[in-house]
XYZ file of C-alpha atoms in Angstrom:
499
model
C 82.063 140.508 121.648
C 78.819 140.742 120.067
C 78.581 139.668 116.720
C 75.692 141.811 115.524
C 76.076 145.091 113.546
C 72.375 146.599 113.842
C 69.281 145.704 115.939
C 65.466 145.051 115.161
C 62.982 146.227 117.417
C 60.298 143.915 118.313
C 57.397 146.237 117.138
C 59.343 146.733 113.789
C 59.653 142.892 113.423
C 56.129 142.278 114.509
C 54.816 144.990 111.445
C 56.944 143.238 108.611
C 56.094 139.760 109.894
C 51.834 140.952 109.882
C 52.749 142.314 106.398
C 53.282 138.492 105.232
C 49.629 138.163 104.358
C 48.883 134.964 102.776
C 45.815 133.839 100.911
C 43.357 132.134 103.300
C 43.806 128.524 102.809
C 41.465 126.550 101.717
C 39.348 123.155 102.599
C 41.659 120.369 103.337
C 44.825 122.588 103.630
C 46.700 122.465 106.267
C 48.423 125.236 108.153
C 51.647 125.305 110.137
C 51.994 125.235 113.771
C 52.092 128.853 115.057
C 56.298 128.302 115.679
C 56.834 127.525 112.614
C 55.105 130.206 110.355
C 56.623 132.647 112.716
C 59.956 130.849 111.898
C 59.315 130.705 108.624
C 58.542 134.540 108.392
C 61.124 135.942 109.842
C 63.161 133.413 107.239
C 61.645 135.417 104.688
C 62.454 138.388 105.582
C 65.984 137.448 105.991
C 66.146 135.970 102.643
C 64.171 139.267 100.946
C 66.639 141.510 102.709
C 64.377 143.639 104.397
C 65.918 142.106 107.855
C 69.724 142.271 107.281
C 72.062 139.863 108.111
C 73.565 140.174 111.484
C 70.719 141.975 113.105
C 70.160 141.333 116.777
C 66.528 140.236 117.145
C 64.358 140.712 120.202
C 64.431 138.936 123.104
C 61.564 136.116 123.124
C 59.694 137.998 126.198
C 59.103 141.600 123.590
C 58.483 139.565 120.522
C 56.030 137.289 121.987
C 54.124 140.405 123.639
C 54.587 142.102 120.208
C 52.961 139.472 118.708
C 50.184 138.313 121.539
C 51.602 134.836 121.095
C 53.530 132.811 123.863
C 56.870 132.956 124.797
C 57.091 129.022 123.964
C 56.397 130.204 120.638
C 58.928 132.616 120.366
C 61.623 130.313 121.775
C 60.510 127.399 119.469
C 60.650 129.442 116.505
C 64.053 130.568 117.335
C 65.315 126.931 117.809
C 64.376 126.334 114.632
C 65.922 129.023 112.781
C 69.260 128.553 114.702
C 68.702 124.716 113.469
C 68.301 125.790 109.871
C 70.971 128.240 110.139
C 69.398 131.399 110.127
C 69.930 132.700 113.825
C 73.079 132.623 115.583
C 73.321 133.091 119.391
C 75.549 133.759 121.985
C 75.011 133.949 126.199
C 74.946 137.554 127.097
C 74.808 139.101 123.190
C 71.264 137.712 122.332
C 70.464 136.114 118.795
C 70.888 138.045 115.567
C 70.153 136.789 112.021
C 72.583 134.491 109.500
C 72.048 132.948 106.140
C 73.695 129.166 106.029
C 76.694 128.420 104.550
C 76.144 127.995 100.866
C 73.235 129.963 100.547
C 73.855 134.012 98.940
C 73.427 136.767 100.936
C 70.116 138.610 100.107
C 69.793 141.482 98.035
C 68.759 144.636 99.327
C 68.118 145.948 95.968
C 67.883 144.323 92.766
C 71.029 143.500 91.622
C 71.643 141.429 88.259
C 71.493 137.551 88.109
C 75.419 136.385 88.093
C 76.120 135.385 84.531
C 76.638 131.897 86.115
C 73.439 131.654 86.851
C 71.309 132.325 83.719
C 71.654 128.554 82.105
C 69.152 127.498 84.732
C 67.170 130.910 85.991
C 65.149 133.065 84.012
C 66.027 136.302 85.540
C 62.924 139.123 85.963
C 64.672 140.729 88.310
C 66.575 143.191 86.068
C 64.940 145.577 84.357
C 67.744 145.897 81.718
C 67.661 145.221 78.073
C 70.829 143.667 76.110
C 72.461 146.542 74.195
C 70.950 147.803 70.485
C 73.681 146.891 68.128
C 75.302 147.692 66.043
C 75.297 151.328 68.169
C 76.978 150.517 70.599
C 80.105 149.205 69.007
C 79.948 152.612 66.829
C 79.590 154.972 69.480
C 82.238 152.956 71.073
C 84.525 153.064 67.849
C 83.786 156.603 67.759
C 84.431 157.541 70.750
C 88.133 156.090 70.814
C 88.600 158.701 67.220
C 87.662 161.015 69.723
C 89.807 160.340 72.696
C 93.405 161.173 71.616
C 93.197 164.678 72.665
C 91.646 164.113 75.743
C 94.716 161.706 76.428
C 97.017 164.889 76.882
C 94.901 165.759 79.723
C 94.380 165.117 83.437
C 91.529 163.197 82.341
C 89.364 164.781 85.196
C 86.276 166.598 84.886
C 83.674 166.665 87.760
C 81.224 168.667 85.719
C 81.706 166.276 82.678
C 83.169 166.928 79.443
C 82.435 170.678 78.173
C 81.372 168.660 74.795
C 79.432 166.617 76.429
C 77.277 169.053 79.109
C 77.107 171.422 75.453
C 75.101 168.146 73.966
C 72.886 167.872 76.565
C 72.137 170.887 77.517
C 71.001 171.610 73.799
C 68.761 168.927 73.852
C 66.820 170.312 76.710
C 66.617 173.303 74.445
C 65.524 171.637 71.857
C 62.752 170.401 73.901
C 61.774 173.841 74.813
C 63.710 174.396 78.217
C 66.369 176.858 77.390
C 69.395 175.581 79.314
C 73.377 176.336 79.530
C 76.221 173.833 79.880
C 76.739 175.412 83.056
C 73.435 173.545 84.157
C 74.667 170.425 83.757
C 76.974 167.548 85.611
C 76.880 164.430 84.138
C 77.336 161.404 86.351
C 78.180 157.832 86.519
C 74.586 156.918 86.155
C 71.262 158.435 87.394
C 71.979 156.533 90.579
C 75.281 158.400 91.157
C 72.969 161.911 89.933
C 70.394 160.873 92.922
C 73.184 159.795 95.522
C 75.203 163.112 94.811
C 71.719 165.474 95.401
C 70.534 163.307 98.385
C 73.808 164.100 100.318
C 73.967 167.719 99.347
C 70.071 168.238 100.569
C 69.155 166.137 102.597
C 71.800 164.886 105.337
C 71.228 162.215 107.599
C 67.683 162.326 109.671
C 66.183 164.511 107.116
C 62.550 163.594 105.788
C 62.153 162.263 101.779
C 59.210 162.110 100.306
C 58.745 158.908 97.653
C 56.101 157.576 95.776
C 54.256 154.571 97.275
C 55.991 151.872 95.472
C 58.830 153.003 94.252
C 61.951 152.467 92.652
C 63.583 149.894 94.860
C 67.315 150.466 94.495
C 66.816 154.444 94.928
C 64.808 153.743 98.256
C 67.581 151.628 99.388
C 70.336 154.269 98.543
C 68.240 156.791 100.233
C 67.669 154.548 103.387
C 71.564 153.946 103.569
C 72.244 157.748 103.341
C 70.340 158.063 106.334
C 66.934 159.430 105.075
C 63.570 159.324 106.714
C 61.106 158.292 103.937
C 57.431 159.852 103.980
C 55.381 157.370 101.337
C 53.005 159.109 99.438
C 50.737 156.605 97.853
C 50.095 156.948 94.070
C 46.382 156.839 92.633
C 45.279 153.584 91.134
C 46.493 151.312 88.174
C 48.137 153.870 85.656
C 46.055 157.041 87.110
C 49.741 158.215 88.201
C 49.787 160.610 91.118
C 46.784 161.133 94.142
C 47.681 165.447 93.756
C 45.435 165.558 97.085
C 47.960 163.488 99.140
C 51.014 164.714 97.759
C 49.520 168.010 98.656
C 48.885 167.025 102.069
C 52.214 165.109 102.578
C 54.515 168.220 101.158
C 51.974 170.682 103.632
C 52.447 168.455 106.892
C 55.443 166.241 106.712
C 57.555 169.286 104.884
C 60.014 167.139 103.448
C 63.496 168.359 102.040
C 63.273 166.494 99.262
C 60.910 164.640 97.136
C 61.485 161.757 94.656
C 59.602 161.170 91.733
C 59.005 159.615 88.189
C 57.118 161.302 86.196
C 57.492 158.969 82.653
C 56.636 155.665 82.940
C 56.890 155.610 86.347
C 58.840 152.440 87.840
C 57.389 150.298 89.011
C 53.259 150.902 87.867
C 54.536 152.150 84.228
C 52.086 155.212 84.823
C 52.612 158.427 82.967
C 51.941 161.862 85.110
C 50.120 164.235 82.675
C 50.769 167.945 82.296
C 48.058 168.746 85.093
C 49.487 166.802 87.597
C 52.873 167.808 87.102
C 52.094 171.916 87.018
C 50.309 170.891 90.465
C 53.336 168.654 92.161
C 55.688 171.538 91.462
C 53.469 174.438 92.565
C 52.889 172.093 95.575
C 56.664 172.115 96.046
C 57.235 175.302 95.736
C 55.022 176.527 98.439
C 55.992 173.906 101.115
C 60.097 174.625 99.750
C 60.531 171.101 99.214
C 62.987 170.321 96.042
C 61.670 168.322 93.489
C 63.964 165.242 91.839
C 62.221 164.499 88.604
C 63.959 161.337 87.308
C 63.599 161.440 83.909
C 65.240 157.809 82.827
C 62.352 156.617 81.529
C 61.466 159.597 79.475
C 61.997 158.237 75.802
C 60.528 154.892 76.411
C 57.007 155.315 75.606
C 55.850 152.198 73.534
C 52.515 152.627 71.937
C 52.278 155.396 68.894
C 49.492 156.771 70.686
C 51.039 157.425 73.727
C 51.118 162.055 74.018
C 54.075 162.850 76.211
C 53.511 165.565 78.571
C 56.121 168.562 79.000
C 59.336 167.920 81.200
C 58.687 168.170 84.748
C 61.191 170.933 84.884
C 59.267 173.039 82.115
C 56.844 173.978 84.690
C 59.470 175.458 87.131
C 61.021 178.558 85.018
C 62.922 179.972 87.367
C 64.793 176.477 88.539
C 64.349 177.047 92.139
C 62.201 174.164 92.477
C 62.838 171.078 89.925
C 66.441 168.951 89.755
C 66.335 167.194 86.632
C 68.257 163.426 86.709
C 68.803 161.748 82.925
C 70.659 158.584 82.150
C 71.497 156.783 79.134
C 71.263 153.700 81.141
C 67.684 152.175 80.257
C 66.905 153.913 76.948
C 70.133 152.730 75.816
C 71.890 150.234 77.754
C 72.443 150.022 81.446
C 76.236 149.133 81.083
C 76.516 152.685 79.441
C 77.024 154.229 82.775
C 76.061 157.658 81.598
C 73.897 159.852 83.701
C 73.004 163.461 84.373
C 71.723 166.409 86.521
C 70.059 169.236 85.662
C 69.370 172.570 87.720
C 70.350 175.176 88.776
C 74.148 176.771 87.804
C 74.838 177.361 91.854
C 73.369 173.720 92.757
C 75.397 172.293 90.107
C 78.446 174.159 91.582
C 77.478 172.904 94.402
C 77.454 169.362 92.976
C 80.493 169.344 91.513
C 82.619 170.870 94.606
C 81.137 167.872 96.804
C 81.860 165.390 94.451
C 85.767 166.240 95.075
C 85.299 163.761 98.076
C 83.384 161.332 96.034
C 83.956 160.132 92.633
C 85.903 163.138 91.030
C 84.331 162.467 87.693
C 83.081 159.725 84.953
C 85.080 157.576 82.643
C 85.952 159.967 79.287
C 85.411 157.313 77.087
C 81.887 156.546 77.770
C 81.133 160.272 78.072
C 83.074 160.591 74.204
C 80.601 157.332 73.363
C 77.028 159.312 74.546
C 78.434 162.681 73.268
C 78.916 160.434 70.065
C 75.165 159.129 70.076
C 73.839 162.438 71.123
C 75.849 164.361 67.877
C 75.045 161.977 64.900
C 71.484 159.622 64.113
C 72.719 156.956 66.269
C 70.939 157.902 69.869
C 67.649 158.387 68.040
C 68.136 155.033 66.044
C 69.108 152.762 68.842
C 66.056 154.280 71.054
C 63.785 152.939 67.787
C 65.499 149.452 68.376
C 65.475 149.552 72.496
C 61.461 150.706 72.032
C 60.375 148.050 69.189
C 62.402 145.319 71.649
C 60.596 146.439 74.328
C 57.115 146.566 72.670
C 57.517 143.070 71.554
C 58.331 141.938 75.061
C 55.726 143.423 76.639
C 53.159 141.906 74.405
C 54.408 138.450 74.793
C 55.068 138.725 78.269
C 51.716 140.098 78.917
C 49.946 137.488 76.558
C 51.640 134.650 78.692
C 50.761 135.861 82.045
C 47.131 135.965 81.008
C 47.486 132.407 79.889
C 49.112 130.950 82.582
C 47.847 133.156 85.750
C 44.308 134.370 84.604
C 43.889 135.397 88.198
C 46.350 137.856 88.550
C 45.682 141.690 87.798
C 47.238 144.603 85.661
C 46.927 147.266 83.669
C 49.263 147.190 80.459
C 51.551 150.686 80.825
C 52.159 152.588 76.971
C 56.225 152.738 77.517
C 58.480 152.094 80.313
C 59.878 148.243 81.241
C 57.637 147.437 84.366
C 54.639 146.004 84.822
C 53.058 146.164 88.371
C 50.957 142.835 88.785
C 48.675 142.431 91.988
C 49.227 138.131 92.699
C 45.528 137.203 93.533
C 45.786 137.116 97.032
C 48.920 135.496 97.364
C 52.339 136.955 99.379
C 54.326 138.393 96.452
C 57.706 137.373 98.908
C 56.252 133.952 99.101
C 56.235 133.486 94.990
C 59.488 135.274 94.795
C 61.100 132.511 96.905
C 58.849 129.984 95.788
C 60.239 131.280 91.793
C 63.882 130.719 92.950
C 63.102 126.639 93.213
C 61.468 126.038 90.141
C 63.639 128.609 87.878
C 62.400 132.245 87.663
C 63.503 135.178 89.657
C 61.267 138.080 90.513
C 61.312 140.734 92.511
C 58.346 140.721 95.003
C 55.776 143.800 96.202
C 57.466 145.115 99.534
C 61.250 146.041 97.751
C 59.188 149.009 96.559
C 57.665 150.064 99.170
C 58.486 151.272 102.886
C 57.774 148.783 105.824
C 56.149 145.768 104.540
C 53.995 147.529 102.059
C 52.996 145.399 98.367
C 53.386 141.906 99.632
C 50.460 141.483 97.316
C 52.399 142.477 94.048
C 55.328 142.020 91.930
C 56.911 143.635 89.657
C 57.727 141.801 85.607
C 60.238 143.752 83.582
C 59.891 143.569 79.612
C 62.869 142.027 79.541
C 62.200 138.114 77.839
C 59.709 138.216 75.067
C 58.950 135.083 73.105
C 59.395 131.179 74.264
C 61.353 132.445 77.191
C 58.300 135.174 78.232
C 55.742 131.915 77.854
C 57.985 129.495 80.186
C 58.554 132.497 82.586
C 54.812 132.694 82.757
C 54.475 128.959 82.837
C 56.889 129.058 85.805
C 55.551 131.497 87.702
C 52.470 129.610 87.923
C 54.444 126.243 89.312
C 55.976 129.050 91.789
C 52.250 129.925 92.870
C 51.099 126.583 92.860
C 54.167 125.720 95.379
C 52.927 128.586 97.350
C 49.456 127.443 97.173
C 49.897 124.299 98.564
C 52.275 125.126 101.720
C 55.022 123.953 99.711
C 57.200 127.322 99.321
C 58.801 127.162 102.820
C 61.490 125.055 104.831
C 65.580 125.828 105.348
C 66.478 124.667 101.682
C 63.664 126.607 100.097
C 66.366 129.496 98.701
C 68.336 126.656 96.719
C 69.478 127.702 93.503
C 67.625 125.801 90.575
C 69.341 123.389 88.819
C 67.730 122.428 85.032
């Protein structure tokens, strides 16, 4: 029996291994025999999970005319990796990939560092602040004063708590978008908002159109669900969104859905202004595409200069065009597992008759602890915490990056937790493994983008600030120096490091 569970065509391999751009090397350097960086690729994309575990690879005839190299190379390259423990093969089933005993599997997203883990490793990988106390241990204590009559009760309710879709829809109001509870579900996060309207709209096959990068985990989700993703490239640095090929995308590719965030956009930390929003929705309108306007960053702007443009959702008045996804999760605290949807009161029917064959609803006591927040001071002061955290982060991370690695480019976003750094030439996948030996993890260019794209980039959350942001920096520049001098690659280059 075959022991692979999906299959990699050979011109699909052969455009994520030419994505692996390196920096030209330089006089004296050395560079690998043609086996082995072909080995050594296809290692890395194992170990960034954009080739999965236990996918059959090509035979060594298509790869090597995929690649216009020789079938010795092929075959050599494949020794190697069965060697290391990377490729597993069987007579009559072909070779598909592995990951050796001891080593984690990779992540396709950008899940959190195992609390095991962060003695040794300072982990970028996570955009996620610690939680603002003392607010969440009094929305918490609140929200148990709260719970005894909800105890009598089922304890189910797919729309959310009445209480609770009554806070939130007031503070669209208050923001001057009229809305009614009946426009609300709240969810177990904004991921669990964006999973719920992907499978209502757009079922499997159907065409989603994302910004070029974009958030990683949400591409993932939508890739898993089936979707076809259309990237539309955004403009450059923190210009936000190219209107002209969004226009053209939305025209031509007439996508079901499209994906987008509009406040401190993740991962560039751009801001769409009021123009470029009014546009993107009329855009949608007129090619009937909906519009998800994630919204999670919203309340995170930084800088006291920073004007925030109108809701995305303010320029669609009738709500035939804009779904609305909020979360609690990073202007709070991601373990607050609070999200939301808003739209219109058939989709949201909608939403909450499907989710009868998905969740059935989110925990009542974190809903009681938000609706808490939301009803005194305490959401307003803990955003004033999360944002002056955040601030000082940023500025120290930012501070040691252009210390340490004066070659590498940014712009410096007013809010959000992301910056978007272009790596001077050098494979962002090759630093992020490189990172992993000498003690800082970060999350390289191509998991936000679609086939390869960003290897140049990665992405730094505001997440360390102080003497851990200055050794971060200082050890992101031993990673690039490891990658600079051919040292980043070989079967025990995904150790764990140990201080």
């Amino acid at each position: 029996m075959a022991q692979w569970t999906s299959a990699v065509g050979a011109a699909q391999l052969a455009r994520l291994l030419t994505s692996q751009q390196d920096r030209p090397a330089g006089p004296g350097s050395k560079r690998p025999p043609a086996y082995r960086a072909l080995a050594d690729g296809v290692r890395l994309l194992v170990l960034e999970g954009r080739v999965p575990v236990a996918a059959r690879l090509p035979a060594e005839r298509e790869l090597a005319l995929a690649l216009s190299v020789s079938r010795t190379t092929v075959a050599a390259a494949y020794e190697a990796l069965r060697a290391e423990g990377f490729l597993e093969s069987r007579r009559g089933a072909g070779s598909w990939t592995a990951v050796p005993a001891g080593n984690p599997l990779p992540a396709r997203g950008l899940e959190p560092l195992p609390p095991e883990a962060l003695g040794s490793m300072i982990d970028l990988g996570c955009a996620a602040l610690t939680a603002p106390e003392p607010w969440l241990t009094r929305a918490v204590q609140g929200a148990l004063e709260e719970l005894p009559p909800y105890a009598h009760t089922h304890g189910d309710y797919p729309a959310g708590l009445p209480a609770l879709r009554a806070m939130i829809a007031e503070r669209y109001t208050s923001r001057g978008i009229p809305t009614m509870p009946e426009q609300i579900m709240v969810t177990t996060g904004a991921m669990g908002a964006i999973d719920a309207i992907c499978h209502l709209f757009a079922g499997r096959g159907e065409r989603v159109a994302v910004e070029s990068p974009s958030y990683a985990n949400i591409l993932q989700l939508m890739r898993e669900a089936g979707a076809r993703l259309v990237p539309v490239a955004m403009a450059e640095g923190l210009a936000g969104w190219d209107m002209d090929r969004w226009r053209q995308v939305l025209r031509d590719a007439a996508p079901r859905i499209a994906y987008v965030v509009a406040d401190f956009h993740n991962p560039t930390g751009a801001l769409a202004d009021d123009d470029q929003r009014r546009r993107l929705v009329d855009a949608a309108r007129s090619a009937g595409t909906v519009l998800v306007a994630d919204e999670t960053m919203s309340e995170l702007w930084l800088d006291p200069d920073v004007a925030m443009p109108r809701p995305v959702c303010a320029f669609d008045p009738a709500g035939s065009t804009v779904i609305t996804v909020g979360s609690a999760s990073k202007a709070f605290w991601a373990g607050m597992r609070i999200g939301w949807v808003r739209a219109a009161p058939d989709v949201i029917r909608s939403l909450v008759a499907a989710r009868a064959y998905a969740d059935l609803g989110t925990p009542v006591l974190e809903q009681l602890a938000v609706n808490w927040l939301f009803s005194t001071r305490g959401w307003e002061q803990a955003v004033d915490v999360r944002r002056a955290q955040a601030r000082e982060n940023r500025d120290a991370l930012v501070d040691a990056v252009r210390r340490e690695l004066p070659e590498w480019e940014f712009e410096v976003p007013g809010g959000g937790l992301t910056l978007w750094v272009r790596t001077g030439g050098l494979s962002g996948s090759r630093i992020a493994e490189a990172g992993e030996r000498v003690g800082v993890r970060v999350p390289s260019g191509p998991r936000f983008g679609v086939d390869g794209a960003f290897e140049g980039y990665v992405r730094l959350p505001f997440t360390v600030g102080g003497a851990v942001a200055e050794e971060a920096a200082v050890r992101l520049a031993a990673a690039v120096r490891l990658v600079e001098n051919g040292v980043s690659g070989g079967s025990d280059s995904a150790r764990p490091f140990v201080a």
